[in-house]
Amino acid sequence: FGCGGLVAGMVSVGGLTRLTRSGLSMTDWKLQGGLPPMNRADWEREFARYKLYPEWQQRQSMTLEEFKYIYAWEYGHRMLGRVVGLAFGLPLAYFWSRGRLTPWLKPRAMALLGLGGAQGLIGWWMVRSGLNKDLLPERQKQDVRVSPYRLATHLTMAFITYSGLVWCGLEQLGGQRAVSEGVKHAAKLTPIARGAACLTLVTAISGAFVAGNDAGMAFNVWPYMVDDRDVGGEATFVPPDLLELQPLWRNMFENTACVQFDHRMLAYGTALSGTGLFALARSGAWHALPIVTRRFVAAGALAVVGQASLGVATLLYVVPIELAAAHQLGAIGLLTC
């Protein structure tokens, strides 16, 4: 659970790194990391290297002090990733050598360690897409940022790693099981809970494409996507340019209108599944279910309402950093439930 908390922190810091547009400030990557620039000459050398890459063309008014700020976010994000690796790997090696790990846990722990190592490589693979315009989708070459496909891959891996850590922790703890009529009620709820969890994960992944396309900066009204009634126009739930790209599948990942529309629809589905699971659980043998199950189901219903509300607020206020960071962290909380 401790390592799961660290991964959740990594996701939060990663979101803030993106929101502060700091992710492309470090233009190289070393497995072991290193010290940041230590004096003015080092900082000027690092700043000069940054100016060789495409993002500088959009930020030529940046001062050295501003560069230090964005560099600190990216450096902190990378070093926190290494801390997570050590926090998981060193105890794993110790308990493995002492024979304290069960046969069930050993392959899962190694898989989680592999996911963590791969995540560092995926992070650099993502950053490289923003350092080379040729690796970006055509629509994004005028506004340099990392590839939304690679950003979504990076975030998905983080969610999978976090979920795996929490799952292993819960399995190790064990807990009370349903009895008598609670068994039948739990069996009825299980497929719905699994479906809700899968839908939550898909919604979170679609949020990565919203972030990767800066789709939250457009269509900042709700519940409509377009509302021109104040200037004599119409209000519509479906934007007119929903499927403007060819082939059509590209719209789901690169078209701002379609990306945001998809995320809204998935969020509505997630909210209905989370609250519906709670209502269904309450309608049957609620008190025959284990208390931990009841708490998680109730917490999930509260979390999904809170997360949907945060999403709407983030949209209406045009993605302020505080709300956007809370919304991303809320996705982790919702996955936990």
Short mmCIF file of C-alpha atoms in Angstrom, two decimals:
data_model
loop_
_atom_site.label_atom_id
_atom_site.label_comp_id
_atom_site.label_asym_id
_atom_site.label_seq_id
_atom_site.Cartn_x
_atom_site.Cartn_y
_atom_site.Cartn_z
CA PHE A 1 0.00 0.00 0.00
CA GLY A 2 2.94 2.31 0.70
CA CYS A 3 4.30 1.81 -2.82
CA GLY A 4 0.77 2.28 -4.17
CA GLY A 5 0.65 5.62 -2.38
CA LEU A 6 3.99 6.57 -3.93
CA VAL A 7 2.68 5.68 -7.40
CA ALA A 8 -0.41 7.80 -6.74
CA GLY A 9 1.93 10.63 -5.80
CA MET A 10 3.86 10.05 -9.02
CA VAL A 11 0.67 10.35 -11.04
CA SER A 12 -0.21 13.58 -9.26
CA VAL A 13 3.26 15.08 -9.77
CA GLY A 14 3.20 13.93 -13.39
CA GLY A 15 -0.10 15.73 -13.88
CA LEU A 16 1.30 18.92 -12.38
CA THR A 17 4.39 18.58 -14.57
CA ARG A 18 2.12 18.49 -17.61
CA LEU A 19 -0.14 21.29 -16.40
CA THR A 20 2.83 23.58 -15.79
CA ARG A 21 4.13 22.63 -19.28
CA SER A 22 7.37 21.40 -17.72
CA GLY A 23 7.66 17.97 -19.32
CA LEU A 24 9.99 18.97 -22.17
CA SER A 25 12.44 20.97 -20.05
CA MET A 26 14.90 18.06 -19.69
CA THR A 27 16.10 17.01 -23.12
CA ASP A 28 18.10 13.91 -22.17
CA TRP A 29 17.58 10.84 -20.01
CA LYS A 30 19.94 8.72 -17.92
CA LEU A 31 18.96 5.50 -16.22
CA GLN A 32 20.68 6.39 -12.96
CA GLY A 33 19.70 10.07 -13.04
CA GLY A 34 22.07 12.73 -11.78
CA LEU A 35 22.39 16.03 -9.97
CA PRO A 36 20.58 19.11 -11.31
CA PRO A 37 22.60 22.12 -12.51
CA MET A 38 24.54 23.43 -9.51
CA ASN A 39 25.64 26.91 -10.59
CA ARG A 40 24.72 29.64 -13.07
CA ALA A 41 27.05 28.34 -15.77
CA ASP A 42 25.42 24.88 -15.56
CA TRP A 43 21.95 26.42 -15.72
CA GLU A 44 22.82 28.52 -18.76
CA ARG A 45 24.27 25.46 -20.47
CA GLU A 46 21.08 23.47 -19.78
CA PHE A 47 18.91 26.40 -20.93
CA ALA A 48 20.91 26.66 -24.16
CA ARG A 49 20.30 22.96 -24.80
CA TYR A 50 16.56 23.45 -24.26
CA LYS A 51 16.58 26.24 -26.87
CA LEU A 52 17.68 23.75 -29.53
CA TYR A 53 14.32 21.96 -29.41
CA PRO A 54 10.92 22.85 -30.95
CA GLU A 55 9.13 23.97 -27.77
CA TRP A 56 11.47 26.95 -27.45
CA GLN A 57 9.98 28.40 -30.65
CA GLN A 58 6.70 28.86 -28.76
CA ARG A 59 8.24 30.12 -25.51
CA GLN A 60 10.98 32.52 -26.57
CA SER A 61 10.03 35.04 -23.89
CA MET A 62 11.01 32.57 -21.15
CA THR A 63 13.67 33.75 -18.70
CA LEU A 64 16.30 31.62 -17.00
CA GLU A 65 14.35 31.78 -13.72
CA GLU A 66 11.21 30.54 -15.45
CA PHE A 67 13.21 27.73 -17.01
CA LYS A 68 14.49 26.73 -13.55
CA TYR A 69 10.87 26.44 -12.38
CA ILE A 70 9.75 24.06 -15.14
CA TYR A 71 13.02 22.12 -14.92
CA ALA A 72 12.41 21.55 -11.18
CA TRP A 73 9.04 19.93 -11.89
CA GLU A 74 10.39 17.53 -14.49
CA TYR A 75 13.50 16.72 -12.46
CA GLY A 76 11.38 16.06 -9.37
CA HIS A 77 9.04 13.81 -11.33
CA ARG A 78 11.90 11.72 -12.68
CA MET A 79 13.70 11.42 -9.34
CA LEU A 80 10.46 10.47 -7.58
CA GLY A 81 10.13 7.65 -10.10
CA ARG A 82 13.56 6.36 -9.06
CA VAL A 83 12.57 6.64 -5.39
CA VAL A 84 9.49 4.50 -6.09
CA GLY A 85 11.69 1.90 -7.79
CA LEU A 86 14.04 1.70 -4.80
CA ALA A 87 11.16 1.69 -2.29
CA PHE A 88 9.71 -1.37 -4.03
CA GLY A 89 12.86 -3.13 -5.26
CA LEU A 90 15.00 -3.09 -2.11
CA PRO A 91 12.38 -4.58 0.27
CA LEU A 92 11.45 -7.07 -2.46
CA ALA A 93 15.06 -8.28 -2.67
CA TYR A 94 15.32 -8.50 1.13
CA PHE A 95 12.11 -10.46 1.69
CA TRP A 96 12.83 -12.70 -1.31
CA SER A 97 16.28 -13.59 0.07
CA ARG A 98 14.73 -14.36 3.47
CA GLY A 99 12.09 -16.64 1.97
CA ARG A 100 9.27 -14.44 3.22
CA LEU A 101 7.37 -14.26 -0.09
CA THR A 102 4.67 -16.78 -0.95
CA PRO A 103 4.72 -18.62 -4.32
CA TRP A 104 1.56 -16.66 -5.18
CA LEU A 105 3.22 -13.31 -4.57
CA LYS A 106 6.61 -13.84 -6.23
CA PRO A 107 5.52 -13.69 -9.92
CA ARG A 108 3.20 -10.78 -9.21
CA ALA A 109 5.94 -8.83 -7.45
CA MET A 110 8.31 -9.42 -10.36
CA ALA A 111 5.62 -8.33 -12.82
CA LEU A 112 5.07 -5.13 -10.83
CA LEU A 113 8.82 -4.49 -10.75
CA GLY A 114 8.93 -4.96 -14.52
CA LEU A 115 6.02 -2.56 -14.99
CA GLY A 116 7.83 0.05 -12.92
CA GLY A 117 11.03 -0.31 -14.94
CA ALA A 118 9.13 -0.15 -18.21
CA GLN A 119 7.34 2.97 -17.04
CA GLY A 120 10.60 4.92 -16.94
CA LEU A 121 11.38 3.93 -20.53
CA ILE A 122 7.84 4.76 -21.64
CA GLY A 123 8.14 8.17 -19.98
CA TRP A 124 11.25 8.98 -22.01
CA TRP A 125 9.61 7.57 -25.16
CA MET A 126 6.75 9.99 -24.48
CA VAL A 127 9.05 12.98 -23.92
CA ARG A 128 10.96 12.25 -27.14
CA SER A 129 7.76 12.75 -29.12
CA GLY A 130 7.68 16.38 -27.96
CA LEU A 131 11.36 16.93 -28.79
CA ASN A 132 10.94 15.83 -32.40
CA LYS A 133 8.12 17.31 -34.47
CA ASP A 134 8.26 14.40 -36.89
CA LEU A 135 6.92 12.10 -34.15
CA LEU A 136 3.80 14.20 -33.54
CA PRO A 137 0.40 13.86 -35.26
CA GLU A 138 0.05 16.41 -38.07
CA ARG A 139 -2.53 18.48 -36.17
CA GLN A 140 -0.14 19.03 -33.26
CA LYS A 141 2.98 20.18 -35.08
CA GLN A 142 2.00 23.84 -34.69
CA ASP A 143 1.51 23.48 -30.93
CA VAL A 144 4.38 21.38 -29.65
CA ARG A 145 3.53 18.91 -26.88
CA VAL A 146 3.99 15.20 -26.35
CA SER A 147 2.04 12.69 -28.43
CA PRO A 148 -1.39 12.01 -26.89
CA TYR A 149 -0.97 8.33 -27.78
CA ARG A 150 2.26 8.11 -25.80
CA LEU A 151 0.86 10.19 -22.94
CA ALA A 152 -2.11 7.82 -22.71
CA THR A 153 0.23 4.81 -22.72
CA HIS A 154 2.30 6.35 -19.91
CA LEU A 155 -0.75 7.12 -17.76
CA THR A 156 -2.38 3.74 -18.44
CA MET A 157 0.77 1.96 -17.29
CA ALA A 158 0.73 4.03 -14.10
CA PHE A 159 -2.91 3.10 -13.42
CA ILE A 160 -2.21 -0.60 -14.06
CA THR A 161 0.81 -0.54 -11.75
CA TYR A 162 -1.16 1.23 -9.03
CA SER A 163 -4.09 -1.17 -9.35
CA GLY A 164 -1.74 -4.16 -9.19
CA LEU A 165 -0.08 -2.87 -6.02
CA VAL A 166 -3.41 -2.24 -4.28
CA TRP A 167 -4.78 -5.60 -5.43
CA CYS A 168 -1.76 -7.48 -4.07
CA GLY A 169 -2.01 -5.56 -0.80
CA LEU A 170 -5.68 -6.41 -0.37
CA GLU A 171 -5.06 -10.07 -1.21
CA GLN A 172 -2.34 -10.26 1.42
CA LEU A 173 -4.58 -8.71 4.04
CA GLY A 174 -7.42 -11.09 3.33
CA GLY A 175 -10.62 -10.24 5.18
CA GLN A 176 -14.12 -11.26 6.08
CA ARG A 177 -16.13 -13.10 3.43
CA ALA A 178 -19.84 -12.97 2.69
CA VAL A 179 -22.02 -15.56 4.45
CA SER A 180 -25.48 -17.05 3.94
CA GLU A 181 -27.67 -14.80 1.73
CA GLY A 182 -24.74 -12.39 1.34
CA VAL A 183 -23.00 -14.93 -0.90
CA LYS A 184 -25.79 -14.84 -3.48
CA HIS A 185 -26.01 -11.07 -3.27
CA ALA A 186 -22.24 -10.71 -3.72
CA ALA A 187 -22.32 -13.05 -6.73
CA LYS A 188 -24.95 -10.78 -8.33
CA LEU A 189 -22.89 -7.67 -7.65
CA THR A 190 -19.50 -9.02 -8.80
CA PRO A 191 -19.94 -8.77 -12.61
CA ILE A 192 -21.43 -5.29 -12.24
CA ALA A 193 -18.54 -4.19 -10.04
CA ARG A 194 -16.03 -5.54 -12.56
CA GLY A 195 -17.80 -3.75 -15.38
CA ALA A 196 -17.82 -0.50 -13.40
CA ALA A 197 -14.09 -0.88 -12.69
CA CYS A 198 -13.30 -1.46 -16.39
CA LEU A 199 -15.43 1.52 -17.39
CA THR A 200 -13.64 3.68 -14.80
CA LEU A 201 -10.26 2.69 -16.24
CA VAL A 202 -11.38 3.39 -19.82
CA THR A 203 -12.73 6.79 -18.73
CA ALA A 204 -9.42 7.61 -17.05
CA ILE A 205 -7.51 6.62 -20.21
CA SER A 206 -9.80 8.81 -22.30
CA GLY A 207 -8.89 11.62 -19.89
CA ALA A 208 -5.27 11.17 -20.96
CA PHE A 209 -6.31 11.94 -24.54
CA VAL A 210 -8.22 15.00 -23.28
CA ALA A 211 -4.97 16.14 -21.62
CA GLY A 212 -2.82 15.24 -24.61
CA ASN A 213 -4.98 17.27 -26.98
CA ASP A 214 -5.63 20.14 -24.53
CA ALA A 215 -9.29 19.33 -25.15
CA GLY A 216 -10.29 20.75 -21.78
CA MET A 217 -9.49 24.22 -23.08
CA ALA A 218 -12.41 24.05 -25.54
CA PHE A 219 -16.18 23.64 -25.20
CA ASN A 220 -16.14 25.12 -21.71
CA VAL A 221 -19.87 24.89 -21.10
CA TRP A 222 -22.06 22.22 -19.49
CA PRO A 223 -24.28 20.25 -19.94
CA TYR A 224 -24.17 21.32 -23.58
CA MET A 225 -20.96 21.23 -25.59
CA VAL A 226 -21.89 24.25 -27.68
CA ASP A 227 -24.11 26.98 -26.23
CA ASP A 228 -24.49 30.09 -28.38
CA ARG A 229 -27.91 31.13 -27.13
CA ASP A 230 -26.52 34.39 -25.73
CA VAL A 231 -25.68 35.50 -29.28
CA GLY A 232 -28.84 34.18 -30.92
CA GLY A 233 -27.48 30.74 -31.73
CA GLU A 234 -28.34 27.27 -30.54
CA ALA A 235 -27.25 24.95 -27.76
CA THR A 236 -26.28 21.42 -28.73
CA PHE A 237 -25.02 18.35 -26.91
CA VAL A 238 -23.07 17.17 -29.97
CA PRO A 239 -20.52 19.53 -31.56
CA PRO A 240 -20.74 19.96 -35.36
CA ASP A 241 -17.13 18.94 -36.11
CA LEU A 242 -17.28 15.64 -34.22
CA LEU A 243 -16.05 13.48 -37.11
CA GLU A 244 -14.04 15.84 -39.30
CA LEU A 245 -10.89 13.70 -39.55
CA GLN A 246 -10.25 10.80 -41.89
CA PRO A 247 -10.01 7.91 -41.28
CA LEU A 248 -12.78 8.18 -38.73
CA TRP A 249 -10.96 6.37 -35.92
CA ARG A 250 -8.49 9.26 -35.63
CA ASN A 251 -11.26 11.49 -34.28
CA MET A 252 -11.39 9.52 -31.02
CA PHE A 253 -7.73 10.32 -30.33
CA GLU A 254 -6.83 13.55 -32.16
CA ASN A 255 -10.01 15.58 -32.70
CA THR A 256 -10.57 17.94 -29.75
CA ALA A 257 -14.36 17.88 -30.11
CA CYS A 258 -14.61 14.11 -30.35
CA VAL A 259 -12.07 13.47 -27.59
CA GLN A 260 -13.97 15.64 -25.14
CA PHE A 261 -17.36 14.28 -26.24
CA ASP A 262 -16.13 10.71 -25.67
CA HIS A 263 -14.78 11.59 -22.24
CA ARG A 264 -18.08 13.18 -21.23
CA MET A 265 -20.11 10.16 -22.37
CA LEU A 266 -17.76 7.72 -20.63
CA ALA A 267 -17.90 9.84 -17.46
CA TYR A 268 -21.70 9.75 -17.50
CA GLY A 269 -21.57 5.96 -17.89
CA THR A 270 -19.07 5.65 -15.05
CA ALA A 271 -21.21 7.81 -12.77
CA LEU A 272 -24.28 5.72 -13.53
CA SER A 273 -22.43 2.44 -12.98
CA GLY A 274 -20.93 3.56 -9.66
CA THR A 275 -24.17 4.92 -8.21
CA GLY A 276 -26.16 2.06 -9.74
CA LEU A 277 -23.90 -0.51 -8.06
CA PHE A 278 -24.51 1.16 -4.72
CA ALA A 279 -28.28 1.24 -5.26
CA LEU A 280 -28.32 -2.42 -6.29
CA ALA A 281 -26.20 -3.41 -3.30
CA ARG A 282 -28.54 -1.56 -0.94
CA SER A 283 -31.62 -3.16 -2.51
CA GLY A 284 -30.59 -6.69 -1.49
CA ALA A 285 -28.94 -8.33 1.49
CA TRP A 286 -26.80 -5.26 2.24
CA HIS A 287 -26.02 -6.13 5.86
CA ALA A 288 -25.03 -9.68 4.94
CA LEU A 289 -22.12 -8.34 2.89
CA PRO A 290 -18.73 -7.92 4.61
CA ILE A 291 -18.34 -4.47 6.15
CA VAL A 292 -15.27 -3.77 3.99
CA THR A 293 -17.31 -4.47 0.85
CA ARG A 294 -20.07 -2.16 2.02
CA ARG A 295 -17.58 0.59 2.74
CA PHE A 296 -15.90 0.29 -0.66
CA VAL A 297 -19.23 0.29 -2.52
CA ALA A 298 -20.44 3.35 -0.62
CA ALA A 299 -17.10 5.11 -1.03
CA GLY A 300 -17.16 4.36 -4.75
CA ALA A 301 -20.58 5.98 -5.14
CA LEU A 302 -19.40 9.10 -3.29
CA ALA A 303 -16.11 9.16 -5.21
CA VAL A 304 -17.75 8.91 -8.62
CA VAL A 305 -20.12 11.80 -7.83
CA GLY A 306 -17.22 13.87 -6.53
CA GLN A 307 -15.05 13.05 -9.54
CA ALA A 308 -17.79 13.95 -12.01
CA SER A 309 -18.36 17.23 -10.18
CA LEU A 310 -14.64 18.00 -10.28
CA GLY A 311 -14.60 17.29 -14.00
CA VAL A 312 -17.44 19.71 -14.66
CA ALA A 313 -15.83 22.40 -12.50
CA THR A 314 -12.46 21.92 -14.22
CA LEU A 315 -14.15 22.37 -17.60
CA LEU A 316 -16.24 25.40 -16.65
CA TYR A 317 -13.26 27.22 -15.11
CA VAL A 318 -11.06 26.39 -18.15
CA VAL A 319 -8.66 23.95 -16.49
CA PRO A 320 -7.10 25.81 -13.56
CA ILE A 321 -4.09 23.86 -12.29
CA GLU A 322 -5.57 23.21 -8.84
CA LEU A 323 -8.83 21.72 -10.13
CA ALA A 324 -7.16 19.78 -12.93
CA ALA A 325 -4.66 18.22 -10.52
CA ALA A 326 -7.46 17.33 -8.10
CA HIS A 327 -9.43 15.76 -10.96
CA GLN A 328 -6.50 13.57 -11.98
CA LEU A 329 -5.90 12.50 -8.38
CA GLY A 330 -9.62 11.81 -8.10
CA ALA A 331 -9.27 9.23 -10.86
CA ILE A 332 -6.79 7.35 -8.66
CA GLY A 333 -9.19 7.53 -5.72
CA LEU A 334 -12.06 6.26 -7.83
CA LEU A 335 -9.99 3.34 -9.15
CA THR A 336 -9.16 2.43 -5.57
CA CYS A 337 -12.83 2.06 -4.73
#
